[in-house]
Amino acid sequence: MTSTHPGRCPVAHGFDVFADAYYRDPALHLAAARDDTPVFWYERLHGWVVTRREDALRVLGDWQAFSSAANTAAEVPDEHRAVFPPELVSHMIVGQDPPEHTETRRVAQRGFLKGRMDRLQPEIEARAHRIVDRFEDNGSGNIVEDYCLELTTQTIMALLDLDRAREPMLRQVRDDLFVVLSSAHEDITEDDRLAIWDRFVAANLELREIIESRRGSEADDLISVLASARDADGTWSLDTARIGLHIAEFAAAGTDTTAQAMANAILFLSRDTDTLRDALAEPELWSRVFEETVRRRPSSTFTSRRATADVEIGGVTIPAGDMIHVALSSANTDPAHRERPFEFDIHRPDPTDHLAFSTGRHTCLGNPLARVQGPTGLRVLFERLPSLRPDEPVELDFRRTALVPIRRNLRVSWDTADVRRSRARTARTLDLDVLAREQVADGVVALTLGHPDGGDLPRWKPGAHLDLHLPGADGPLVRQYSLSSDPEDRTTYRIGVLREPDGRGGSAAAHHLVPGSTVTTSWPRNNFRLAPADRYVFVAGGIGITPILPMIAEAERAGARWELVYGGRSRSSMAFLDELAAHGDKVTLVPQDEAGRIDVPGLLGTARRGTLVYACGPEPLLRAVERTTAGWPKGSLRLERFAPKPVERAEPDTPFQVECAASGTVVDVGADETLLDAAANAGLPVLSSCQEGTCGTCETRVLAGRADHRDSILSAAEHEAGDTMMICVSRAARGCPRLVLDL
Ligand code: FES
């Protein structure tokens, strides 16, 4: 290696920040150098590399001897110097020394206080679920782009309170900042560099306008906090250009670094599935997974300082003015401080004893956010997609900026069969605002619900319903209502609610919801899916029209032939007639006071191949439909019941045993208790809602044995297949004393 700094030695032969080995495992690559030359000159970074923890602590702990002021080596192109003077770059937080740094931290830290970040956790979790919801059915993807970076970017957008129109700008700033600042990147031409500066400066000007508009605001978003801080004399603490620069720093540091940590954790967990299993069973362990990930592989491999005077470190004399790059990843795996330093072990006695967030005055400002967002993001991802693993071989697709290597692509795959299972296990709820309430028939209101921040709601398919958590006289009530809107509308849900005067209070409570109220709901669940077919016959009675409306829209979109017969007591009791009128003679209305009951035998008496029948309504109508279609091809009929299907049992129930494969326990179910109750009493994490076999909340996979299905949800074919059961009502079949369930 030739040095342009004569006399700078030792050098570490074989160390190369652009080599694959460095991107594969920076700590291992550095270890080879550390053993021989703990402090060495590295020409490509124009500075000294310090690898041992002891030396790293010394450099990071002494801001007077090791200044941060030269940390920002950006060269501003001439044409941008008027609006972006080179000295502005020196005001970046990473490039400040006291007293300026102390003052900036004082203001900026308010936006990242630990308590505030902890309070953001539910919001981050809900956001993570919304993102997984977009891609969970794909089975594969680039998890960095699809999830990790998406989550961290949306969170920083929310912290800055930027609306969606600003999103492209913020994403660009995020992607450009490390390149703008980094003097060592391999794949950027001069033309690219100039183009990046053009964009970066334009984005900064846009940010400055936003900052100006928030001067004096009392809002607690990060921009307002910085823009409204005043000094003792009443003047603004920070000028607009500097705040713009800090926002750019937050956009990059607050997104890529945590996203990289999540991607790295996915890789570590793929090689340590015992840890993954433990964390899924004990959610508190996700914080340890995150800490051990950033210890073993910090997102920033290095942090840099400049020697303010000649100094000796690790036996090497460093001249005043030279740059020093502290190798955080090497310090974190220094065998002098850490046993088994390269092992991924989440049970280390002090999981936070590492330098991933640096230390001293420049401890990462956003570490409280990273420590909430990283573990939450990982937990949600694996709870939703427990079989997610990286595709082998893992590609080394990095943006090769030496100090902060950014993985752009981590291809992963998962078993989509697991998605549904994990869904049933996860008690996910949404807090939605009631946006509109409309009387759509006698005793029927349509409620339109939306997310308080106006963002996208979880996706759903025709036939899906929501559980509404409603207040009741004797405690909370949970009631199911079908979604009746268009699944293509991502921002609102609509449900129709019939007030039942003799009901148990659920429909009355739902009728009390008015615009401005908030209601807790489940995520959409679907027990009444619309299967593809050439032709459909839809039969609806009363409020049973609600799930049929989106099915009609879907059949139209798919170009299928369809007809609907819709019955009700009277025309005025039948909801959504105006919407149905648009479909002309495909819809037959049968108000009982004008035309009597639906002629089910006339409608369905002759079996038709390639036709599926979907029916929802009161029990007598559904029984008539079931009887009439008994001779149709198997699987032609799909029903949704309001209440459990009446069953007659000749013999009393008997006890049986359930082997719970996921938890490794065995549960005895008595003759007079449900499997759900027995499992809950044994401390297993079971969910339930209706407890009468109509909602699907308690659905559990059957791994072995035969179930006696008593639910009103699964089709006859699904009962026969026996892969899944509703444990609130169903039991082991006679002659099958032991079931094995995925519990
Ligand atoms: Fe509703 Fe079991 S709890 S089906």
XYZ file of C-alpha atoms and ligand atoms in Angstrom:
747
model
C 0.000 0.000 0.000
C 1.393 3.421 -0.952
C 0.787 6.283 1.422
C 0.462 9.903 0.238
C 1.223 10.853 3.811
C 4.889 9.934 4.019
C 5.896 8.525 7.321
C 2.392 7.448 8.341
C 2.746 3.924 9.583
C 1.977 1.253 10.488
C -0.511 0.304 7.799
C -2.714 -2.811 7.896
C -2.090 -4.981 4.880
C -5.248 -6.571 3.547
C -7.667 -4.099 5.150
C -9.967 -2.679 2.476
C -13.262 -0.820 3.085
C -14.390 -1.616 -0.428
C -13.719 -5.370 -0.244
C -16.575 -7.874 -0.041
C -15.135 -9.197 3.217
C -15.662 -5.778 4.823
C -19.335 -5.633 3.796
C -19.927 -9.265 4.731
C -18.729 -8.754 8.304
C -16.972 -5.480 9.182
C -16.011 -6.645 12.674
C -14.341 -9.818 11.436
C -12.529 -7.927 8.690
C -11.252 -5.402 11.216
C -10.276 -8.106 13.702
C -7.575 -9.371 11.384
C -6.014 -5.899 11.381
C -6.585 -5.306 15.121
C -4.586 -8.341 16.167
C -1.425 -7.108 14.398
C -1.851 -3.357 14.212
C -4.450 -1.981 16.661
C -3.890 1.544 15.358
C -3.002 1.909 11.693
C -2.918 4.463 8.917
C -5.481 3.908 6.184
C -4.915 5.967 3.099
C -8.332 5.511 1.502
C -9.974 7.184 4.495
C -7.079 9.646 4.868
C -6.815 8.858 8.541
C -5.887 6.567 11.369
C -8.055 3.594 12.263
C -8.371 2.856 15.993
C -9.636 -0.658 16.634
C -9.360 -1.463 20.356
C -12.138 -0.626 22.772
C -9.821 0.932 25.304
C -8.400 3.307 22.687
C -11.859 4.001 21.277
C -13.140 5.051 24.714
C -10.185 7.361 25.139
C -10.772 9.093 21.784
C -14.537 9.387 22.229
C -14.248 10.584 25.816
C -11.890 13.534 25.237
C -13.466 16.158 22.943
C -10.653 18.618 23.514
C -7.890 16.295 22.303
C -10.090 14.671 19.644
C -12.325 17.198 17.945
C -15.482 16.419 16.002
C -15.208 19.697 14.149
C -13.626 18.202 11.042
C -16.094 15.346 10.842
C -17.874 16.848 7.933
C -15.651 16.831 4.917
C -18.254 17.644 2.295
C -17.078 19.636 -0.671
C -19.898 21.974 -1.693
C -19.952 22.592 -5.476
C -19.326 26.233 -6.412
C -22.815 26.849 -7.790
C -24.441 25.981 -4.459
C -22.161 27.924 -2.161
C -24.427 30.970 -2.049
C -27.342 29.088 -0.461
C -25.288 26.336 1.093
C -22.024 27.898 2.292
C -19.331 25.308 3.074
C -19.140 26.499 6.678
C -22.804 25.454 7.091
C -21.711 21.831 6.819
C -19.498 22.333 9.835
C -22.659 22.983 11.875
C -23.893 19.440 11.449
C -24.434 17.930 14.879
C -21.892 15.193 14.191
C -19.358 17.900 13.362
C -19.777 20.166 16.360
C -17.702 20.619 19.489
C -18.757 22.401 22.682
C -20.049 24.996 23.279
C -22.023 24.898 19.990
C -22.655 21.183 20.314
C -23.907 21.516 23.883
C -26.350 24.200 22.800
C -27.676 22.286 19.777
C -28.089 19.113 21.814
C -29.965 21.046 24.463
C -32.552 22.061 21.898
C -32.643 18.944 19.730
C -32.654 16.467 22.604
C -36.128 17.671 23.594
C -37.465 16.076 20.453
C -35.937 12.670 21.303
C -36.532 12.316 25.021
C -36.818 8.702 26.104
C -40.266 9.148 27.651
C -41.543 10.712 24.456
C -40.071 7.914 22.345
C -41.569 5.273 24.660
C -44.970 6.890 24.223
C -44.582 6.527 20.455
C -44.337 2.749 20.741
C -48.038 1.934 20.093
C -48.019 4.237 17.081
C -44.874 2.575 15.710
C -46.367 -0.852 16.284
C -49.577 0.065 14.453
C -47.520 1.499 11.585
C -45.422 -1.669 11.401
C -48.574 -3.768 11.150
C -49.940 -1.565 8.387
C -46.739 -1.999 6.386
C -46.625 -5.789 6.816
C -50.238 -5.861 5.777
C -49.253 -4.518 2.355
C -46.884 -7.320 1.477
C -47.625 -10.303 3.738
C -49.362 -12.260 1.002
C -46.417 -11.927 -1.410
C -44.276 -14.677 0.147
C -41.007 -12.916 -0.716
C -39.485 -9.461 -1.140
C -36.637 -7.064 -0.373
C -37.156 -6.591 3.345
C -34.892 -3.514 3.540
C -37.030 -1.528 1.100
C -40.401 -3.125 1.763
C -40.322 -2.963 5.523
C -37.272 -1.763 7.469
C -36.740 1.489 5.617
C -40.438 2.020 5.090
C -41.102 1.816 8.817
C -38.279 4.112 9.864
C -39.067 6.627 7.118
C -42.752 6.792 7.979
C -41.833 7.267 11.634
C -39.495 10.158 10.940
C -42.165 11.691 8.662
C -44.581 11.520 11.603
C -42.008 12.954 14.040
C -41.407 15.849 11.672
C -45.146 16.128 10.986
C -44.603 16.213 7.240
C -47.550 15.457 4.995
C -47.464 12.932 2.201
C -46.645 15.493 -0.464
C -43.274 15.981 1.235
C -42.466 12.287 1.312
C -40.481 12.082 -1.962
C -38.352 15.031 -0.823
C -37.620 13.511 2.559
C -36.768 10.123 1.044
C -34.355 11.829 -1.321
C -32.657 13.715 1.495
C -32.392 10.467 3.408
C -30.696 8.737 0.482
C -28.410 11.597 -0.475
C -27.017 12.768 2.841
C -24.429 10.043 3.446
C -23.179 10.448 -0.104
C -23.000 14.228 0.240
C -20.983 13.921 3.424
C -18.859 10.941 2.692
C -15.520 11.539 1.103
C -15.085 7.800 0.538
C -17.587 6.152 -1.720
C -16.718 3.920 -4.568
C -19.497 4.029 -7.091
C -20.267 7.743 -7.481
C -19.042 9.622 -10.555
C -18.449 13.368 -10.513
C -21.625 13.905 -12.556
C -23.597 11.810 -10.058
C -22.124 13.805 -7.200
C -23.169 17.123 -8.751
C -26.684 15.825 -9.461
C -26.988 14.673 -5.858
C -25.913 18.104 -4.615
C -28.524 19.765 -6.873
C -31.279 17.647 -5.328
C -29.916 18.026 -1.827
C -29.838 21.796 -1.954
C -33.319 21.973 -3.532
C -34.665 19.786 -0.720
C -32.946 21.968 1.859
C -34.649 25.034 0.448
C -38.008 23.265 0.704
C -37.262 22.357 4.310
C -36.327 25.946 5.083
C -39.773 27.109 3.940
C -41.438 24.590 6.238
C -39.223 25.657 9.137
C -40.089 29.309 8.638
C -43.796 28.465 8.662
C -43.405 26.779 12.072
C -41.497 29.504 13.897
C -43.220 30.108 17.214
C -45.452 27.059 16.925
C -46.307 25.259 20.143
C -46.716 21.918 18.403
C -44.398 19.157 19.573
C -43.200 17.880 16.204
C -39.454 17.940 15.788
C -39.406 20.846 13.338
C -41.547 23.025 15.597
C -39.410 22.123 18.617
C -36.235 23.249 16.824
C -37.850 26.233 15.094
C -39.447 27.622 18.237
C -36.594 27.294 20.727
C -35.404 30.689 21.930
C -32.337 31.857 23.767
C -32.563 33.804 27.035
C -32.681 37.094 25.073
C -35.745 35.927 23.126
C -34.011 35.341 19.786
C -34.381 32.047 17.936
C -31.804 29.537 19.157
C -31.102 28.109 15.719
C -31.138 29.773 12.319
C -33.251 28.327 9.543
C -30.399 26.982 7.411
C -28.972 25.100 10.375
C -32.312 23.589 11.315
C -32.713 22.458 7.695
C -29.378 20.756 7.926
C -30.283 19.054 11.203
C -33.564 17.805 9.743
C -31.539 16.267 6.906
C -29.323 14.614 9.513
C -32.360 13.188 11.315
C -33.853 11.994 8.018
C -30.737 9.984 7.245
C -29.500 8.941 10.674
C -32.979 8.205 11.984
C -33.939 5.937 9.112
C -31.062 4.059 7.519
C -29.251 3.124 10.705
C -32.233 1.485 12.419
C -33.321 -0.079 9.131
C -29.846 -1.561 8.726
C -29.946 -2.875 12.287
C -33.262 -4.613 11.629
C -31.904 -6.189 8.439
C -28.803 -7.345 10.326
C -30.975 -8.834 13.079
C -32.924 -10.796 10.464
C -29.622 -12.260 9.279
C -28.410 -13.113 12.787
C -31.747 -14.722 13.697
C -31.716 -16.829 10.542
C -28.541 -18.467 11.850
C -29.851 -18.711 15.409
C -33.385 -19.997 15.226
C -33.372 -20.929 18.931
C -33.077 -17.227 19.758
C -35.860 -16.434 17.317
C -38.087 -19.039 18.956
C -37.270 -17.665 22.423
C -38.033 -14.084 21.381
C -41.336 -15.097 19.825
C -42.278 -16.791 23.085
C -40.960 -13.985 25.304
C -41.477 -10.600 23.610
C -39.311 -8.743 26.179
C -36.319 -10.432 24.539
C -36.646 -8.351 21.358
C -34.786 -5.482 23.040
C -31.910 -7.849 23.724
C -32.005 -9.080 20.113
C -31.704 -5.485 18.964
C -28.883 -4.593 21.379
C -26.879 -7.710 20.538
C -27.345 -7.017 16.836
C -25.957 -3.500 17.050
C -23.146 -4.657 19.333
C -22.087 -7.360 16.902
C -22.638 -5.182 13.830
C -23.167 -1.456 14.497
C -24.919 0.343 11.647
C -22.132 2.948 11.645
C -18.897 0.995 11.435
C -16.864 4.090 12.276
C -17.133 7.469 13.942
C -14.477 10.080 13.249
C -12.467 12.740 15.107
C -9.458 14.955 14.418
C -6.397 15.102 16.697
C -6.004 18.636 18.021
C -2.407 18.009 19.142
C 0.215 15.331 18.642
C -1.001 12.338 20.564
C 0.073 8.790 21.198
C -2.509 6.024 20.928
C -1.742 2.337 21.135
C 1.953 2.980 20.738
C 1.507 5.055 17.569
C 2.147 8.797 17.444
C -0.611 10.645 15.619
C 0.286 14.142 14.428
C -1.967 17.106 15.212
C -4.560 17.653 12.495
C -4.791 14.010 11.394
C -8.181 12.299 11.139
C -8.920 9.359 13.425
C -11.601 6.823 12.524
C -12.783 4.922 15.584
C -13.863 1.443 14.471
C -16.985 0.935 16.597
C -17.610 -2.548 15.235
C -14.091 -3.593 16.180
C -14.279 -2.022 19.643
C -17.538 -3.928 20.237
C -15.868 -7.250 19.454
C -12.591 -6.590 21.249
C -11.680 -9.878 22.994
C -9.938 -7.875 25.727
C -13.375 -6.716 26.862
C -15.782 -9.373 25.646
C -15.940 -13.130 25.941
C -16.847 -14.976 22.728
C -17.018 -11.576 20.961
C -18.198 -12.888 17.599
C -20.983 -15.053 18.992
C -24.519 -13.692 18.757
C -25.710 -14.103 22.338
C -28.711 -12.137 23.532
C -28.219 -13.294 27.121
C -25.047 -11.301 27.827
C -25.144 -9.838 31.353
C -25.088 -6.216 30.184
C -26.691 -6.077 26.760
C -26.228 -2.305 26.340
C -22.503 -2.361 27.089
C -21.369 -1.487 23.562
C -20.419 1.538 21.487
C -22.919 1.134 18.642
C -24.453 4.502 19.533
C -21.002 5.928 20.298
C -20.432 7.376 23.750
C -19.757 10.683 25.457
C -21.051 13.965 24.107
C -21.783 12.531 20.692
C -23.860 9.577 21.886
C -26.430 9.097 19.143
C -29.222 11.617 19.706
C -31.832 9.273 18.289
C -30.858 6.199 20.299
C -34.077 6.277 22.399
C -36.066 6.153 19.156
C -33.919 3.357 17.692
C -34.319 1.375 20.912
C -38.106 1.565 20.659
C -38.460 1.238 16.925
C -35.915 -1.539 16.307
C -37.303 -4.091 18.788
C -40.914 -3.201 17.949
C -40.265 -3.513 14.215
C -38.592 -6.896 14.636
C -41.272 -8.232 16.953
C -44.129 -7.268 14.646
C -42.336 -8.637 11.596
C -41.671 -12.064 13.090
C -45.008 -12.305 14.876
C -46.717 -11.723 11.568
C -44.304 -13.754 9.405
C -42.641 -16.263 11.724
C -41.166 -18.298 8.875
C -39.400 -15.287 7.278
C -35.779 -16.123 6.364
C -33.164 -14.555 4.052
C -32.750 -16.179 0.648
C -29.417 -17.993 0.331
C -26.860 -17.032 -0.788
C -27.263 -13.598 0.762
C -26.345 -10.956 -1.808
C -23.818 -8.255 -0.888
C -25.850 -5.444 -2.398
C -24.529 -2.396 -0.524
C -24.217 1.303 -1.104
C -20.481 1.188 -0.500
C -20.015 4.253 1.626
C -17.157 3.203 3.835
C -18.070 4.666 7.202
C -21.749 3.715 7.142
C -22.263 0.755 4.768
C -25.883 0.669 3.643
C -27.375 -2.652 2.561
C -29.843 -1.878 -0.194
C -31.294 -5.299 -0.716
C -31.958 -8.271 1.533
C -34.136 -10.784 -0.271
C -36.299 -12.835 2.095
C -39.059 -15.413 1.749
C -41.757 -16.723 4.062
C -44.486 -19.281 4.053
C -47.763 -17.495 3.335
C -49.607 -20.323 5.103
C -48.076 -19.004 8.326
C -49.516 -15.551 7.781
C -53.042 -16.545 8.569
C -51.970 -18.558 11.582
C -50.075 -15.707 13.129
C -52.960 -13.386 12.363
C -55.314 -15.502 14.397
C -52.886 -15.371 17.301
C -52.268 -11.677 17.342
C -54.833 -9.525 19.075
C -54.424 -6.589 16.773
C -56.725 -3.672 17.196
C -57.260 -0.323 15.565
C -58.526 2.855 17.167
C -60.658 4.420 14.478
C -62.538 7.674 14.221
C -66.173 7.674 13.187
C -66.134 9.919 10.122
C -69.791 9.679 9.094
C -73.074 8.161 10.230
C -75.979 7.758 7.840
C -79.431 6.264 8.280
C -79.674 3.822 5.366
C -82.902 1.980 6.273
C -85.365 1.659 9.153
C -83.198 0.846 12.166
C -80.011 0.595 10.086
C -77.100 3.063 10.186
C -74.001 3.022 8.012
C -70.868 4.071 9.924
C -67.799 5.232 8.034
C -64.575 4.729 9.978
C -61.076 6.041 9.314
C -57.634 6.162 10.829
C -57.113 9.298 12.958
C -54.053 10.293 10.900
C -55.918 9.715 7.639
C -53.435 6.994 6.670
C -54.085 3.735 4.915
C -56.054 1.097 6.758
C -55.227 -2.623 6.673
C -56.248 -4.281 3.445
C -59.275 -6.543 3.301
C -61.184 -8.656 0.830
C -64.941 -8.970 0.261
C -66.581 -10.986 3.025
C -64.355 -9.547 5.770
C -65.709 -8.223 9.048
C -64.512 -6.109 11.960
C -64.968 -6.851 15.645
C -66.180 -3.659 17.317
C -65.299 -3.255 20.992
C -68.328 -1.548 22.481
C -69.372 -0.503 25.985
C -72.035 -2.724 27.577
C -74.005 -2.555 30.818
C -72.086 -5.518 32.294
C -68.701 -4.774 30.743
C -67.231 -4.483 27.277
C -68.999 -6.173 24.366
C -67.406 -7.400 21.149
C -69.650 -7.531 18.094
C -68.903 -8.459 14.485
C -69.961 -6.270 11.561
C -69.282 -7.008 7.900
C -67.428 -4.452 5.840
C -69.744 -3.091 3.184
C -67.475 -0.595 1.424
C -65.081 -1.034 -1.475
C -61.807 -2.809 -0.584
C -60.039 -0.545 -3.079
C -60.740 2.402 -0.764
C -57.696 2.202 1.515
C -58.591 5.069 3.840
C -62.118 4.254 5.085
C -64.178 1.273 6.206
C -67.977 1.248 6.180
C -70.163 -1.054 8.217
C -73.949 -1.342 8.428
C -75.506 -1.818 11.874
C -79.076 -2.979 12.458
C -80.469 -1.927 15.799
C -81.874 -5.000 17.499
C -84.386 -3.918 20.157
C -84.195 -7.323 21.869
C -80.412 -7.600 21.524
C -77.860 -7.716 24.339
C -76.770 -4.101 23.931
C -74.131 -4.312 21.207
C -76.170 -2.858 18.347
C -77.585 -0.142 20.639
C -74.030 0.872 21.618
C -72.969 0.904 17.971
C -75.933 3.153 17.166
C -74.608 5.644 19.707
C -71.451 6.155 17.666
C -71.492 9.521 15.954
C -68.962 11.488 13.889
C -66.123 12.427 16.216
C -66.455 9.263 18.344
C -63.605 6.799 18.491
C -64.090 3.070 18.422
C -61.681 0.197 18.898
C -61.941 -2.502 16.272
C -60.081 -5.632 15.314
C -58.219 -5.756 12.056
C -60.415 -7.100 9.241
C -60.877 -10.863 9.402
C -62.457 -12.941 6.734
C -64.445 -16.135 7.203
C -66.561 -15.607 4.108
C -64.082 -15.260 1.271
C -65.219 -14.784 -2.289
C -63.710 -17.604 -4.345
C -63.160 -17.054 -8.084
C -66.043 -18.314 -10.250
C -67.594 -17.670 -13.661
C -70.945 -16.989 -12.095
C -72.393 -16.163 -8.697
C -75.826 -16.226 -7.118
C -75.959 -13.940 -4.091
C -78.803 -14.338 -1.605
C -79.203 -11.733 1.108
C -81.772 -11.300 3.843
C -82.081 -8.089 5.876
C -78.758 -6.777 7.191
C -77.104 -9.779 5.485
C -76.735 -7.493 2.477
C -73.616 -5.864 3.998
C -70.962 -8.486 3.061
C -72.628 -9.009 -0.317
C -72.097 -5.384 -1.497
C -68.278 -5.637 -1.839
C -68.685 -9.113 -3.340
C -70.824 -7.652 -6.095
C -68.183 -4.999 -6.766
C -65.506 -7.683 -6.930
C -67.573 -9.886 -9.264
C -68.055 -6.871 -11.534
C -64.323 -6.144 -11.535
C -63.557 -9.778 -12.356
C -66.076 -9.744 -15.232
C -68.083 -12.611 -13.682
C -71.823 -13.029 -14.259
C -73.886 -12.568 -11.127
C -77.349 -12.033 -9.751
C -78.561 -10.956 -6.340
C -81.852 -11.751 -4.665
C -82.345 -9.540 -1.652
C -85.230 -9.967 0.760
C -86.450 -7.890 3.712
C -89.542 -7.231 5.756
C -90.393 -4.124 3.739
C -88.658 -1.858 1.244
C -87.975 0.743 3.943
C -86.152 -1.856 6.072
C -83.787 -2.811 3.232
C -80.454 -0.980 3.295
C -78.320 0.381 0.467
C -81.109 0.191 -2.159
C -79.794 3.295 -3.900
C -76.402 1.628 -4.487
C -78.051 -1.552 -5.704
C -80.257 0.363 -8.146
C -77.170 1.002 -10.296
C -77.034 -2.720 -11.151
C -80.407 -2.837 -12.907
C -82.015 -6.233 -13.375
C -79.086 -8.147 -11.917
C -80.710 -7.327 -8.575
C -84.108 -8.693 -7.564
C -85.651 -7.086 -4.505
C -88.140 -9.145 -2.515
C -89.799 -6.983 0.170
C -91.919 -9.467 2.118
C -94.909 -7.121 2.544
C -95.137 -6.748 -1.251
C -93.852 -10.013 -2.715
C -93.726 -12.583 0.101
C -90.593 -14.573 0.947
C -87.737 -15.302 -1.446
C -88.617 -18.289 -3.619
C -85.485 -20.262 -2.759
C -86.445 -23.474 -4.619
C -87.338 -21.400 -7.696
C -83.992 -19.632 -7.518
C -81.686 -22.510 -6.627
C -83.691 -25.647 -7.341
C -81.565 -26.587 -10.342
C -77.873 -27.202 -9.758
C -75.543 -25.185 -11.977
C -71.935 -26.083 -12.610
C -69.386 -23.255 -12.338
C -71.755 -21.215 -10.148
C -71.077 -20.354 -6.511
C -73.884 -19.421 -4.133
C -73.143 -16.882 -1.372
C -75.853 -16.357 1.211
C -76.098 -14.227 4.325
C -79.201 -13.548 6.360
C -81.486 -14.934 9.052
C -81.381 -18.611 9.968
C -84.644 -19.705 8.227
C -83.409 -18.258 4.926
C -80.014 -19.939 5.252
C -81.547 -23.285 6.116
C -83.776 -23.054 3.056
C -80.720 -22.265 0.910
C -78.772 -25.179 2.449
C -81.632 -27.611 1.851
C -82.208 -26.485 -1.700
C -78.554 -26.635 -2.753
C -77.922 -30.044 -1.148
C -77.668 -31.596 -4.627
C -75.327 -28.942 -6.049
C -71.660 -29.818 -6.705
C -69.655 -29.994 -3.479
C -68.366 -26.587 -2.329
C -70.916 -24.567 -4.325
C -72.499 -22.970 -1.258
C -70.879 -20.449 1.116
C -72.869 -19.088 4.058
C -72.377 -16.481 6.725
C -74.518 -16.811 9.819
C -75.476 -14.113 12.313
C -75.873 -16.688 15.061
C -74.593 -20.207 15.679
C -76.078 -22.951 13.597
C -78.537 -24.936 15.756
C -77.208 -28.427 16.501
C -78.811 -31.403 18.114
C -76.637 -33.778 20.020
C -77.711 -37.282 20.884
C -74.881 -38.066 23.270
C -73.175 -36.052 25.995
C -69.642 -34.728 25.456
C -66.654 -36.717 26.706
C -63.208 -35.625 27.980
C -60.183 -35.610 25.666
C -56.556 -34.530 25.640
C -54.850 -31.866 23.529
C -51.153 -31.877 22.825
C -50.100 -28.241 22.276
C -47.164 -28.539 19.909
C -45.987 -24.889 19.934
C -45.838 -24.609 23.729
C -44.924 -28.226 24.456
C -47.748 -28.761 26.957
C -50.659 -31.165 27.227
C -54.105 -29.921 28.213
C -56.936 -32.090 29.534
C -60.347 -30.925 28.395
C -63.182 -32.002 30.666
C -66.574 -33.185 29.415
C -68.233 -29.996 30.564
C -65.679 -27.378 29.505
C -64.645 -26.001 26.137
C -61.211 -26.521 24.623
C -60.828 -22.733 24.625
C -61.440 -22.498 28.372
C -59.152 -25.423 29.141
C -56.344 -23.880 27.069
C -56.828 -20.457 28.657
C -56.836 -21.994 32.155
C -53.546 -23.697 31.291
C -52.072 -20.246 30.565
C -51.892 -20.622 26.783
C -52.194 -17.468 24.638
C -55.614 -18.124 23.100
C -57.840 -15.454 21.634
C -61.597 -15.467 21.466
C -64.466 -13.175 20.755
C -67.942 -14.597 20.074
C -67.311 -17.943 21.845
C -70.117 -19.460 19.801
C -68.277 -20.436 16.621
C -69.329 -17.541 14.429
C -66.422 -15.066 14.369
C -63.251 -17.087 13.637
C -61.093 -15.416 16.305
C -60.135 -18.667 18.011
C -59.202 -20.539 14.827
C -56.353 -22.963 15.540
C -54.392 -25.272 13.267
C -54.921 -29.006 13.707
C -51.641 -30.895 13.337
C -52.962 -34.395 14.100
C -56.203 -36.042 15.153
C -59.806 -35.477 14.082
C -62.037 -32.652 15.257
C -65.792 -32.649 15.795
C -66.516 -29.323 14.079
C -69.373 -27.350 15.611
C -68.672 -23.879 14.241
C -70.813 -21.943 11.792
C -67.906 -20.585 9.755
C -65.912 -23.288 8.037
C -67.386 -24.921 4.958
C -68.231 -28.612 4.771
C -65.075 -29.111 2.686
C -62.980 -27.331 5.316
C -64.541 -29.481 8.027
C -63.685 -32.536 6.037
C -60.085 -31.405 5.391
C -59.747 -30.942 9.156
C -56.677 -28.636 9.007
C -58.149 -26.060 11.313
C -60.825 -25.747 14.019
C -62.656 -23.189 16.147
C -61.689 -24.196 19.654
C -64.469 -22.221 21.360
C -67.075 -24.784 20.287
C -65.386 -27.673 18.468
C -63.966 -30.708 20.266
C -62.090 -33.898 19.511
C -64.157 -36.268 17.398
C -65.491 -39.404 19.036
C -62.907 -42.127 18.855
C -60.107 -39.540 18.796
C -58.978 -39.130 22.402
C -56.037 -36.867 21.582
C -55.732 -33.874 19.272
C -52.427 -32.209 18.380
C -52.876 -28.463 17.856
C -50.584 -25.597 16.919
C -50.980 -23.887 20.262
Fe -65.544 -16.763 17.767
Fe -64.387 -19.054 18.434
S -64.349 -17.193 19.498
S -65.347 -18.585 16.601
